[in-house]
Structures are given as C-alpha cells and as structure tokens.
Tab-separated table of C-alpha atoms in Angstrom:
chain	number	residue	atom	x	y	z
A	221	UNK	CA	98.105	128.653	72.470
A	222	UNK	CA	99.332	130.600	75.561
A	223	UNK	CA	97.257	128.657	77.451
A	224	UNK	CA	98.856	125.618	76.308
A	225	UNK	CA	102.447	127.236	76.503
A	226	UNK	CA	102.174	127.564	80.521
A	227	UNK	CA	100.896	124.395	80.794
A	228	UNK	CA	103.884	122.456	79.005
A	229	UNK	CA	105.880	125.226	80.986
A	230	UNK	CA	103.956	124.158	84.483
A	231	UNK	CA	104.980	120.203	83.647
A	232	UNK	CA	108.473	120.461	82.826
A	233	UNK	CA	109.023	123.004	85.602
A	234	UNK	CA	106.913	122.229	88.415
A	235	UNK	CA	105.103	125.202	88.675
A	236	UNK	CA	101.912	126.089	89.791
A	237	UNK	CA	99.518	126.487	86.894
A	238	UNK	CA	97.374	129.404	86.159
A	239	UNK	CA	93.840	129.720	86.768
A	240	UNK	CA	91.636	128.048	83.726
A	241	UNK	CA	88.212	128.233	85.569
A	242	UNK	CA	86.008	125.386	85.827
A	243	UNK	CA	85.554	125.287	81.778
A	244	UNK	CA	89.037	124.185	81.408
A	245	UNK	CA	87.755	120.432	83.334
A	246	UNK	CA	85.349	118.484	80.946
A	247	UNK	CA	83.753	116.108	83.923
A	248	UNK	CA	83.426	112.374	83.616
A	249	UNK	CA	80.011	113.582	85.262
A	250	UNK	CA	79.030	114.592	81.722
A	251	UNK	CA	79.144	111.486	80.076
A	252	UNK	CA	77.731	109.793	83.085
A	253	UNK	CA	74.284	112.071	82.224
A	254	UNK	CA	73.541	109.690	79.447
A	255	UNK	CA	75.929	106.820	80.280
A	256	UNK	CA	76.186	106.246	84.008
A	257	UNK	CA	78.366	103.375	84.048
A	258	UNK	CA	80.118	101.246	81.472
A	259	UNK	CA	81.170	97.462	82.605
A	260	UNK	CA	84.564	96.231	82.181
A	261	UNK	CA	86.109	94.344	79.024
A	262	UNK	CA	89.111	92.688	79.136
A	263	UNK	CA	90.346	95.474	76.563
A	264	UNK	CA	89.731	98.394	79.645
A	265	UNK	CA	91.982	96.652	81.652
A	266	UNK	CA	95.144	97.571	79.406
A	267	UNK	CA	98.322	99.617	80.655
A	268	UNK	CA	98.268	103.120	78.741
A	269	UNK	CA	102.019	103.408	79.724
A	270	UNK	CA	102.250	107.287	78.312
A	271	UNK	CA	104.953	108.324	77.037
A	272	UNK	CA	104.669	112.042	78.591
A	273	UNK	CA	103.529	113.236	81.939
A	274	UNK	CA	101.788	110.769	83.755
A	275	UNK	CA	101.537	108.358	87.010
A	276	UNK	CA	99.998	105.123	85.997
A	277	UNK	CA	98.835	102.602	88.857
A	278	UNK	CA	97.166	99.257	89.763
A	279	UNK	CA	96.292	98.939	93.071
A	280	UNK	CA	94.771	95.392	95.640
A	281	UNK	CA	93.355	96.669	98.471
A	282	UNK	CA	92.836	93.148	100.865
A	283	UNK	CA	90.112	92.471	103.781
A	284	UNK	CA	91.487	89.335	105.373
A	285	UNK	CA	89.007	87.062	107.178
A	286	UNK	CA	91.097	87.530	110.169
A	287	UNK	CA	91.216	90.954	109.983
A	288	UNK	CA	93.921	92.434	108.758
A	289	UNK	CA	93.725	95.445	106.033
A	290	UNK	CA	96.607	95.380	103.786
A	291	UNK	CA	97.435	96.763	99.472
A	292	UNK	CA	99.911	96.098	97.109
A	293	UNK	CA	100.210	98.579	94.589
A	294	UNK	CA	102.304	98.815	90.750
A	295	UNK	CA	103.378	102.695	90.061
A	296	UNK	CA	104.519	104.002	86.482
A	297	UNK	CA	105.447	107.466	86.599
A	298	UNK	CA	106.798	109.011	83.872
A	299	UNK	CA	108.488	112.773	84.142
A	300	UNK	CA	107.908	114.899	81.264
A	301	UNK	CA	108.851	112.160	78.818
A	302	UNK	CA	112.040	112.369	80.026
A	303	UNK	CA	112.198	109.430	82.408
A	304	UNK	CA	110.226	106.440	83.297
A	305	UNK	CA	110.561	105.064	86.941
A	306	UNK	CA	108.709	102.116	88.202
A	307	UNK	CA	107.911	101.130	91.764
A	308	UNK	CA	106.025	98.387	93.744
A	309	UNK	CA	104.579	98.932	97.307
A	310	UNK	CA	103.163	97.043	100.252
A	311	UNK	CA	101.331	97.785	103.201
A	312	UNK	CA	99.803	95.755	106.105
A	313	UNK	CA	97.729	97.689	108.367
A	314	UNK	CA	97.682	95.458	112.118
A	315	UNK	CA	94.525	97.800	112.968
A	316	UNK	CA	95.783	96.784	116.789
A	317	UNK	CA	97.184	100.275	117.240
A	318	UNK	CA	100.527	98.900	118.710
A	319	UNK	CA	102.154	96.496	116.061
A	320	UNK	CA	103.502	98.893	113.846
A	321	UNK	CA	102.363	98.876	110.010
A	322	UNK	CA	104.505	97.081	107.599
A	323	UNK	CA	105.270	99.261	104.895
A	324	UNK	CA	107.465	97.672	101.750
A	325	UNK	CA	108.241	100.152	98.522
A	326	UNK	CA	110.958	99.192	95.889
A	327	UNK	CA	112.129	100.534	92.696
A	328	UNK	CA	111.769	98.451	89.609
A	329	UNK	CA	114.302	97.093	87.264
A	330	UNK	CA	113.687	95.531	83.705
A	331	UNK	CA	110.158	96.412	84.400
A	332	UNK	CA	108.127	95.462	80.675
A	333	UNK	CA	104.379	94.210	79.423
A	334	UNK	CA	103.368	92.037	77.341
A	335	UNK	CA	102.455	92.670	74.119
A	336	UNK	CA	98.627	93.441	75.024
A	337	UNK	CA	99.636	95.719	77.864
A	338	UNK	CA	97.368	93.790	80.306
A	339	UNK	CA	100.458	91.846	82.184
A	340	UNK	CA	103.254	93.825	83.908
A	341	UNK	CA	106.683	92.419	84.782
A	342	UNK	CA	109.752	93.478	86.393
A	343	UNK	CA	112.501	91.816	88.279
A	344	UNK	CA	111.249	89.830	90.516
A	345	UNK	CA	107.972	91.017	90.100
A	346	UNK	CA	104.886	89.507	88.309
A	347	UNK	CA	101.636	90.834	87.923
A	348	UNK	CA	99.014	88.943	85.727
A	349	UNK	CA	95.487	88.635	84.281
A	350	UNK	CA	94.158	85.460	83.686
A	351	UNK	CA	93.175	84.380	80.311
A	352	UNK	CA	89.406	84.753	81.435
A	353	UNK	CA	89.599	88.191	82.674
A	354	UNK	CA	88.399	87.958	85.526
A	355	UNK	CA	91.724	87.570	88.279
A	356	UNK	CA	94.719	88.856	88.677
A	357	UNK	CA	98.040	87.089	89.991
A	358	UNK	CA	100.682	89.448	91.929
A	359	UNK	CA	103.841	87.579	92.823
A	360	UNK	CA	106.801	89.687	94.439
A	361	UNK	CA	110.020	88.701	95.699
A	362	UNK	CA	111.811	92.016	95.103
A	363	UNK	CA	111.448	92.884	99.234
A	364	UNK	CA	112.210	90.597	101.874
A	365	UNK	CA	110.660	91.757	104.231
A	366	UNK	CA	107.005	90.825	102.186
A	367	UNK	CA	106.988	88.480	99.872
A	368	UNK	CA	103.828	88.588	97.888
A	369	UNK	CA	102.143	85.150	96.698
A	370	UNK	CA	98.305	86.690	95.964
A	371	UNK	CA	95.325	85.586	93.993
A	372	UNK	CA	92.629	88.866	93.080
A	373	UNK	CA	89.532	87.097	91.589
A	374	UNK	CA	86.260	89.756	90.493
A	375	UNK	CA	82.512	88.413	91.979
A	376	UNK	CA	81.129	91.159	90.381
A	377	UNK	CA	81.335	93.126	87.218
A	378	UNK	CA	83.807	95.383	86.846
A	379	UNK	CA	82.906	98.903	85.743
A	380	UNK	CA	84.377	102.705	84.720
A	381	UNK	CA	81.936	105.934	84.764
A	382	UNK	CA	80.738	107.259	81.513
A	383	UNK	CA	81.655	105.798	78.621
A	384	UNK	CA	85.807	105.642	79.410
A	385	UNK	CA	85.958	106.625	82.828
A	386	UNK	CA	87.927	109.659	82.243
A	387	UNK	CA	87.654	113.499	83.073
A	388	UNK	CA	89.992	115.617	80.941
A	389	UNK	CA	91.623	118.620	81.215
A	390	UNK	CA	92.307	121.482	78.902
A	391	UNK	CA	91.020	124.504	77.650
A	392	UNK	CA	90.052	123.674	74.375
A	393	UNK	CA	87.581	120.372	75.170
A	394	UNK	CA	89.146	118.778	71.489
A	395	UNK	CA	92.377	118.616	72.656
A	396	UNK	CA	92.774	118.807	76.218
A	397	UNK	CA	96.024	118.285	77.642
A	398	UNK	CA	95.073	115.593	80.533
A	399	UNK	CA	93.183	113.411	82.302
A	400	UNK	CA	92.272	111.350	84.999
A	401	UNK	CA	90.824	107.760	84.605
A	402	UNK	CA	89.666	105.272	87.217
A	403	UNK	CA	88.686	101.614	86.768
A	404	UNK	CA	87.274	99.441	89.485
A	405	UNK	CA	86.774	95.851	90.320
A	406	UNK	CA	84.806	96.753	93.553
A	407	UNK	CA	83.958	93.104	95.034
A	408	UNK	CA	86.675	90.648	94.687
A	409	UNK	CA	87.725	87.606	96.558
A	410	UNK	CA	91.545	87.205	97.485
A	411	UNK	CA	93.486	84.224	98.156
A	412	UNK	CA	97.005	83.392	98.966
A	413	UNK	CA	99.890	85.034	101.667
A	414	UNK	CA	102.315	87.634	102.106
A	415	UNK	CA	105.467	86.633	104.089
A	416	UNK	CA	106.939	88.900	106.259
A	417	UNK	CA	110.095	88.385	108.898
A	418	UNK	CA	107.375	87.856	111.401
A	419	UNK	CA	105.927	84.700	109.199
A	420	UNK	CA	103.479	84.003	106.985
A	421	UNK	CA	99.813	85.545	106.354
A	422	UNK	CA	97.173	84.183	104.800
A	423	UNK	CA	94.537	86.678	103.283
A	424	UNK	CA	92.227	84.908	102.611
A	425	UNK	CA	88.815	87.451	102.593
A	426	UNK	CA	87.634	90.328	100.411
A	427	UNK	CA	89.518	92.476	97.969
A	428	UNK	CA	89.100	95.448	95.906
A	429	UNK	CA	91.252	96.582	92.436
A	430	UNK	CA	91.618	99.812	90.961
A	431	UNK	CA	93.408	100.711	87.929
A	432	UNK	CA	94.406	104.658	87.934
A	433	UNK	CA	95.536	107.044	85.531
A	434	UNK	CA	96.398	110.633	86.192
A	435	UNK	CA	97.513	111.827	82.642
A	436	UNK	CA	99.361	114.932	83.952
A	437	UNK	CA	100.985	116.219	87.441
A	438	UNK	CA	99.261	114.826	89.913
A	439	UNK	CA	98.935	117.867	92.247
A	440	UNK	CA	98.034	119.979	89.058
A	441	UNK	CA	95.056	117.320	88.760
A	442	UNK	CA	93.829	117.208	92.513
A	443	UNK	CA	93.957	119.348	95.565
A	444	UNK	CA	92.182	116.738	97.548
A	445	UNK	CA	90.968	113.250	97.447
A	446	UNK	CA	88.559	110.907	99.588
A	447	UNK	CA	88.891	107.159	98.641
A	448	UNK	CA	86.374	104.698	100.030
A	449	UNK	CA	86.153	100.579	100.328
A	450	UNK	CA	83.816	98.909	101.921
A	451	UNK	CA	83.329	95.375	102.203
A	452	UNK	CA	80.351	93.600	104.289
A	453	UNK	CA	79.172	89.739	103.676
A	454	UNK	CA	76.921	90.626	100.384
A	455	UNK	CA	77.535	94.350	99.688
A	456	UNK	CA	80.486	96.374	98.106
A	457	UNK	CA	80.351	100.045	98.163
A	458	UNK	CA	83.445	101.821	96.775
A	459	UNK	CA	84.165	105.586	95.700
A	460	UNK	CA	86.836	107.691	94.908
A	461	UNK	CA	86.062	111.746	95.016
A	462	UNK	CA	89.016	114.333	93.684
A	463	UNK	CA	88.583	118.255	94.485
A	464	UNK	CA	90.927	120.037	91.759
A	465	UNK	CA	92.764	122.796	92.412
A	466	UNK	CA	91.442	126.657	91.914
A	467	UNK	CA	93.296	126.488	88.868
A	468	UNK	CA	90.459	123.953	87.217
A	469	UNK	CA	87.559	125.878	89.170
A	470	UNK	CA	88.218	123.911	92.931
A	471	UNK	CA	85.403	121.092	90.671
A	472	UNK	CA	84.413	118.405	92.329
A	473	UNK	CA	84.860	114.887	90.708
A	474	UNK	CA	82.861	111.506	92.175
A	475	UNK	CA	83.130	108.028	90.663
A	476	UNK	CA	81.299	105.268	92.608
A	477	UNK	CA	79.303	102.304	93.102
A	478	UNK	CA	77.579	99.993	95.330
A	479	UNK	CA	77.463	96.219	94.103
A	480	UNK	CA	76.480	92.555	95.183
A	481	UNK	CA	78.289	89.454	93.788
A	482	UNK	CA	77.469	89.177	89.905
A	483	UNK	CA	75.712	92.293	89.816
A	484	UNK	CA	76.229	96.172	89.812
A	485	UNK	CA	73.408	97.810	91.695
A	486	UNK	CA	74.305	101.465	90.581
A	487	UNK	CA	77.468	103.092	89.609
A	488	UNK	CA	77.878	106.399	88.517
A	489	UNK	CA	79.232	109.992	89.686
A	490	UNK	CA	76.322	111.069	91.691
A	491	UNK	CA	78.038	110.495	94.415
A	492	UNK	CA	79.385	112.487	97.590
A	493	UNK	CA	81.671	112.277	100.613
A	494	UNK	CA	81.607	114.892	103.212
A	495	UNK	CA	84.088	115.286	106.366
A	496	UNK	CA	81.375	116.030	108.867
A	497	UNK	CA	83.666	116.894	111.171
A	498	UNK	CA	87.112	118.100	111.464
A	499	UNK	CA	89.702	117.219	114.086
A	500	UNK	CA	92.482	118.316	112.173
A	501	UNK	CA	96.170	117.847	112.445
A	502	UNK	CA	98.172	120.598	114.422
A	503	UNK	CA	101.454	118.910	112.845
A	504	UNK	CA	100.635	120.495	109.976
A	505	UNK	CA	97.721	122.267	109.455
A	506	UNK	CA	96.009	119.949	107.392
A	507	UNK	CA	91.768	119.723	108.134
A	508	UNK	CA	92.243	115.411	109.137
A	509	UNK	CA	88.703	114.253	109.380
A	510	UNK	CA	86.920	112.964	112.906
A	511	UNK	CA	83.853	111.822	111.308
A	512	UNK	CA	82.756	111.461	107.488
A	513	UNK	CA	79.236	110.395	105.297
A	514	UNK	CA	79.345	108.889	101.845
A	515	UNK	CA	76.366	109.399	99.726
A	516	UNK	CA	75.218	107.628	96.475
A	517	UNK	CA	72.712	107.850	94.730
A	518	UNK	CA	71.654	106.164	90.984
A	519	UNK	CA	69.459	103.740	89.563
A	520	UNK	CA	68.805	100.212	88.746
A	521	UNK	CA	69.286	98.544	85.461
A	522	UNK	CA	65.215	98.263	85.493
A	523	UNK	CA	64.995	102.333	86.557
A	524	UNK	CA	64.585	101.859	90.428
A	525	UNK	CA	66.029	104.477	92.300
A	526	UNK	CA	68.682	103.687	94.701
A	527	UNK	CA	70.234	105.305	97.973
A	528	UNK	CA	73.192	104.068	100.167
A	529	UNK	CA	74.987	105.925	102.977
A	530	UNK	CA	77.949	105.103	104.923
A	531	UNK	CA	78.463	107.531	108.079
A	532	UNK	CA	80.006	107.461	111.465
A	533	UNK	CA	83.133	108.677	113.321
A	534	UNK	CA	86.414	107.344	112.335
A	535	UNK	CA	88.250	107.126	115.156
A	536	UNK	CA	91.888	106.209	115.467
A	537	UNK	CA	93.522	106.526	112.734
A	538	UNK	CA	95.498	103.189	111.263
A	539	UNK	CA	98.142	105.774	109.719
A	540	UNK	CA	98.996	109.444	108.632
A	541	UNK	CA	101.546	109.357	105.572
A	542	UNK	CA	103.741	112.191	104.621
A	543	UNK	CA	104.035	111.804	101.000
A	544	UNK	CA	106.995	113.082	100.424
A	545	UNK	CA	109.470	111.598	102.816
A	546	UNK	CA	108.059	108.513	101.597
A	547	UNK	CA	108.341	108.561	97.946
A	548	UNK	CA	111.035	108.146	95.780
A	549	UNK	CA	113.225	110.889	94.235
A	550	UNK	CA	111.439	110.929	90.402
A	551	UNK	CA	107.945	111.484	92.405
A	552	UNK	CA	109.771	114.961	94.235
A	553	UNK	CA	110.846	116.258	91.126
A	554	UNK	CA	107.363	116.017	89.688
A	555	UNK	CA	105.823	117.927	93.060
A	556	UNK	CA	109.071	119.839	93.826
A	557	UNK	CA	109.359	123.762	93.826
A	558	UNK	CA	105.298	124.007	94.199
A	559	UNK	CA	104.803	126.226	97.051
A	560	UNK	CA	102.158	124.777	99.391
A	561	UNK	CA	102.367	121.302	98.035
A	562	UNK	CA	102.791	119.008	101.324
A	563	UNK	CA	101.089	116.468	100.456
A	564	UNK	CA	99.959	113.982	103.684
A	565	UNK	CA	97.470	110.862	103.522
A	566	UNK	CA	95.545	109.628	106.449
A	567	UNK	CA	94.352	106.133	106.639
A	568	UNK	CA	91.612	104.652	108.080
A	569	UNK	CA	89.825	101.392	108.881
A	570	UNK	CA	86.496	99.997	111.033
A	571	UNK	CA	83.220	98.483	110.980
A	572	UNK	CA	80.523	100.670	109.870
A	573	UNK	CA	76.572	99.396	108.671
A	574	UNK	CA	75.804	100.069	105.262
A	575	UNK	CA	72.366	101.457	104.418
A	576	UNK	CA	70.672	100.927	101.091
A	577	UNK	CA	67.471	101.553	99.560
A	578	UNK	CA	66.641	100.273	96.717
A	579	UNK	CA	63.247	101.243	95.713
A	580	UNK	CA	60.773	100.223	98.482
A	581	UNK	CA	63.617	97.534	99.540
A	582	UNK	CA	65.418	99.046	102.838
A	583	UNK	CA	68.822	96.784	103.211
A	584	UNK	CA	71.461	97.622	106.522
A	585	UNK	CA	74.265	95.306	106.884
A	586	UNK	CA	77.757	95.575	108.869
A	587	UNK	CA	80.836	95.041	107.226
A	588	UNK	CA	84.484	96.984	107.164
A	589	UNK	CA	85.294	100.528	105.457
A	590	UNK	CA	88.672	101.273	104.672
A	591	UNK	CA	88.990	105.270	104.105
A	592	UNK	CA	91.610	107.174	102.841
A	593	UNK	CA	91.827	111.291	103.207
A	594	UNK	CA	94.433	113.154	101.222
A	595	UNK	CA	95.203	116.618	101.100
A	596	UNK	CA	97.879	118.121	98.849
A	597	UNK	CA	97.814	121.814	98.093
C-alpha cells in the first residue's frame, strides 16, 4: 500500500519515484516467450483515452520518393485526471543540412472520437480509419504554415508484441499501476501533400504508423529510448527500445520487427540497439550517438530462424530537440520539479543496407533509416 501511496504521490507531484527494483516491471518480453507477436485487428487500433495519467499518441512517419523525411503526430495527454490537453504536430526534415526543418505543433480544440474510439477529431483536424482497416486519412488545416492532405495505407500486417503489446508497471503484477503499449503498422504506402508557405509537397513513398501508450509519467516510464524505421524497396525493419529508470531496475524493453509487403517475417522483443559509439553533446552532457547497430533476431511462421542487422555511422544529424522548450505548458507540469529531467531528442536520417538471414537465405538491400535517440533522466 505504501508502495502505491508514493506512486499516486510521484504523479500528482512530479516527483521522482522510489526505487521498486526490476520486479516492479512485468516485461512485454514475457508474454513474447510463448507469444512473440500478435497481428493487428481493427479492434487494437482503438483510442484508450484514460482518464488518469497518461500520454496517448498516433504517429505517420513519411519516406517520400523524392526524399524528404517528414511525421505528423496526434498527442492526448492527460494530467492526473485533472486535465486533458490535445495537440497535433508536424515535421519535415529537408535532410539538405541548410533548409531549415519545418516544425508545426498546435493545441486542439473540440477535440472528440467516434463512438468506436478508432477516429479522432478536433477543429480542423481529422484523422480516420477506413472502413477496411487497413488506411488511415489525416487532414489538418489547424496550421498554416502545413496543411496536411495525407493518405497512410498498411502493405503488410500490422502487429503488437505478446499478446497486447504492453509492459506494466507496479509492484504487485495483479494490479500494476501502468504501462506502456506500442502498436505498429511497419510497411505502409503514403499518398497525398502537405502545403507549406514554400508550396506544395507531394509524399508520395513509404510510411510507417505507430500507435503509443505510456499509461503513467512518461519520464517515470523511460530514462532512454532508441526508435528505428527503415524503409528499402521490399524490406521494413522497425523497433522501438525503452531503458527505464533505476527506479524499475534501469530494464531494458525491445519491441520489433522486420517485414515484406503482406507478410511479417519476425516480430518480437528479441531485439537490440546499441550506440557503438559516442560523440556526445557538450551542450549538455547528454551521450548523442556517432554510430549505432540494431539487432533482431526471431523466427519464421514455419520455425526458421531469422537475423537482420542495421549498422553504420550516423553522421550529421537532421535535428537535436530540446523537449521542453518545445512542448506545451500541460507536458512541463507533468516533467516539472524532477531534478535531472532534461529531456533532448536527436534525429537522424540516411541510407544504410539491411542484412537478413533467413535460414540458409542471406538477403542485403539499401534503403533509408530514420533514427531517433532520446535521453531524459
């Protein structure tokens, strides 16, 4: 019960919670042990719109055929039960190094679902499975500096880890007091534009969907992430690694998979992604990776093993973002008064070959990864 007690205490307040150990984080890598994957129903793709502590997010990451790298992204935070804020965000990454990015967030009004929870609207602001399942629509004209006009349609299945995709949190495993869920569409084609001030652009190309759910404070959740999407001509590898902090045992947490159009190859959380080296960043202290490897590892529907690796140096980075000058106010009050929490992401994008082995079969092909580091306490 005391256990519990600091918890609530360490939501409302913003404090730093105290150490649980590692038995206080029931893995999604458990379930994955006798379920590796689980494929994507309609039904999975449903807002859980808590009504306590929670951020809540759908995110389109976009490959363009001409090259451009760009997301839009629906938040739903919630603070403590105590209020509800809603934003939508846009980014377009040039990846020339000199035209700067394009970077679009907005506050929602009148934001609602429908009465399945698998729609979202706002002002201005629609964003909409099809009656099939298997695309989204996102329309925005709440910014006019990007106005979204975007088609997301799945090539592949769609898939969660385990048996719901989540990891929870808590100290009794029966009724744990959080969790973290991803859900991934990792090979997707994309139609439609985005018009800025500087005109109109078509992205056509490759895209990538993630629904999230953190079901507590974010930074109580995860001291680290590594995100990972990589697109090449008839692969999709995509994977999304959290580090918690000591206060859940510094546990590492790995959901991933490597696909090819109507098929998943392997998914699961045997996965890994390792900085191997560090250039860091003296603005701040923070460890910014030079050069990085992403493992995984699983098996085939028919039981053949299967091995893929992405490695190489990053290079220039497309963007370092300081968190908190850039979100709103709601998201500072959740992080704010947490000594050490500076939270800064660092954004990355390039061609790298994919390697894959699956059984005897030894595949390489080229294609783009874009990487995401983030560090927060």
């Amino acid at each position: 019960m005391m256990n519990w007690a600091k918890q609530q205490l360490a939501n409302v307040a913003g404090t730093q919670e105290p150490i649980y150990g590692p038995h206080a984080i029931q893995s999604v890598a458990k379930q994955a042990e006798a379920t590796p994957y689980t494929e994507l129903g309609k039904e999975d793709l449903r807002w859980v719109a808590m009504d306590s502590t929670c951020v809540e997010s759908q995110q389109f990451y976009m490959m363009a055929d001409s090259g451009l790298v760009g997301m839009v992204q629906v938040i739903y935070s919630n603070v403590a039960g105590i209020r509800t804020t809603c934003q939508f965000n846009t980014k377009i990454f040039y990846r020339d190094h000199k035209t700067p990015n394009l970077w679009s967030s907005n506050p929602l009004d009148n934001y609602g679902f429908d009465d399945q929870k698998l729609n979202f609207y706002a002002d201005n602001l629609a964003v909409t499975l099809s009656e099939d399942g298997t695309s989204y629509s996102v329309k925005s004209a709440n910014n006019d500096n990007s106005i979204v006009n975007l088609t997301i349609t799945r090539t592949s299945p769609g898939f969660q880890v385990g048996k719901d995709g989540k990891s929870y949190f808590g100290t009794d495993p029966k009724d744990p007091w959080g969790s973290m869920r991803h859900a991934f569409w990792p090979r997707c084609t994309v139609e439609g534009t985005i018009v800025t001030k500087a005109g109109e652009l078509d992205w056509k190309g490759r895209g990538f969907f993630s629904h999230a759910l953190q079901g507590m404070k974010p930074h109580h959740a995860a001291a680290k992430w590594d995100f990972v999407d990589f697109q090449s001509p008839n692969y999709s590898a995509v994977m999304m690694e959290y580090t918690t902090p000591p206060s859940y045992g510094s546990t590492i947490v790995n959901v991933g998979g490597l696909v090819r159009d109507n098929e998943i190859i392997c998914a699961g959380s045997s996965n890994s992604a390792t900085h191997t080296e560090v250039k860091g960043d003296p603005e701040n202290d923070w460890p910014e990776p030079g050069a990085v490897k992403f493992l995984w590892s699983g098996k085939t529907k028919d039981g053949k093993d299967v091995s893929a690796s992405l490695a190489g140096s990053l290079g220039q980075r497309l963007d370092k973002i300081d968190v908190m000058a850039e979100v709103p106010g709601f998201v500072k009050k959740i992080v704010g008064g947490v000594a050490g929490t500076k939270p800064y992401i660092y954004q990355y994008a390039l061609p790298l070959v994919l390697k894959i082995k699956i059984g005897d079969e030894e595949i390489e092909e080229k294609g783009t990864l874009f990487s995401e580091a983030t560090f927060i306490s």
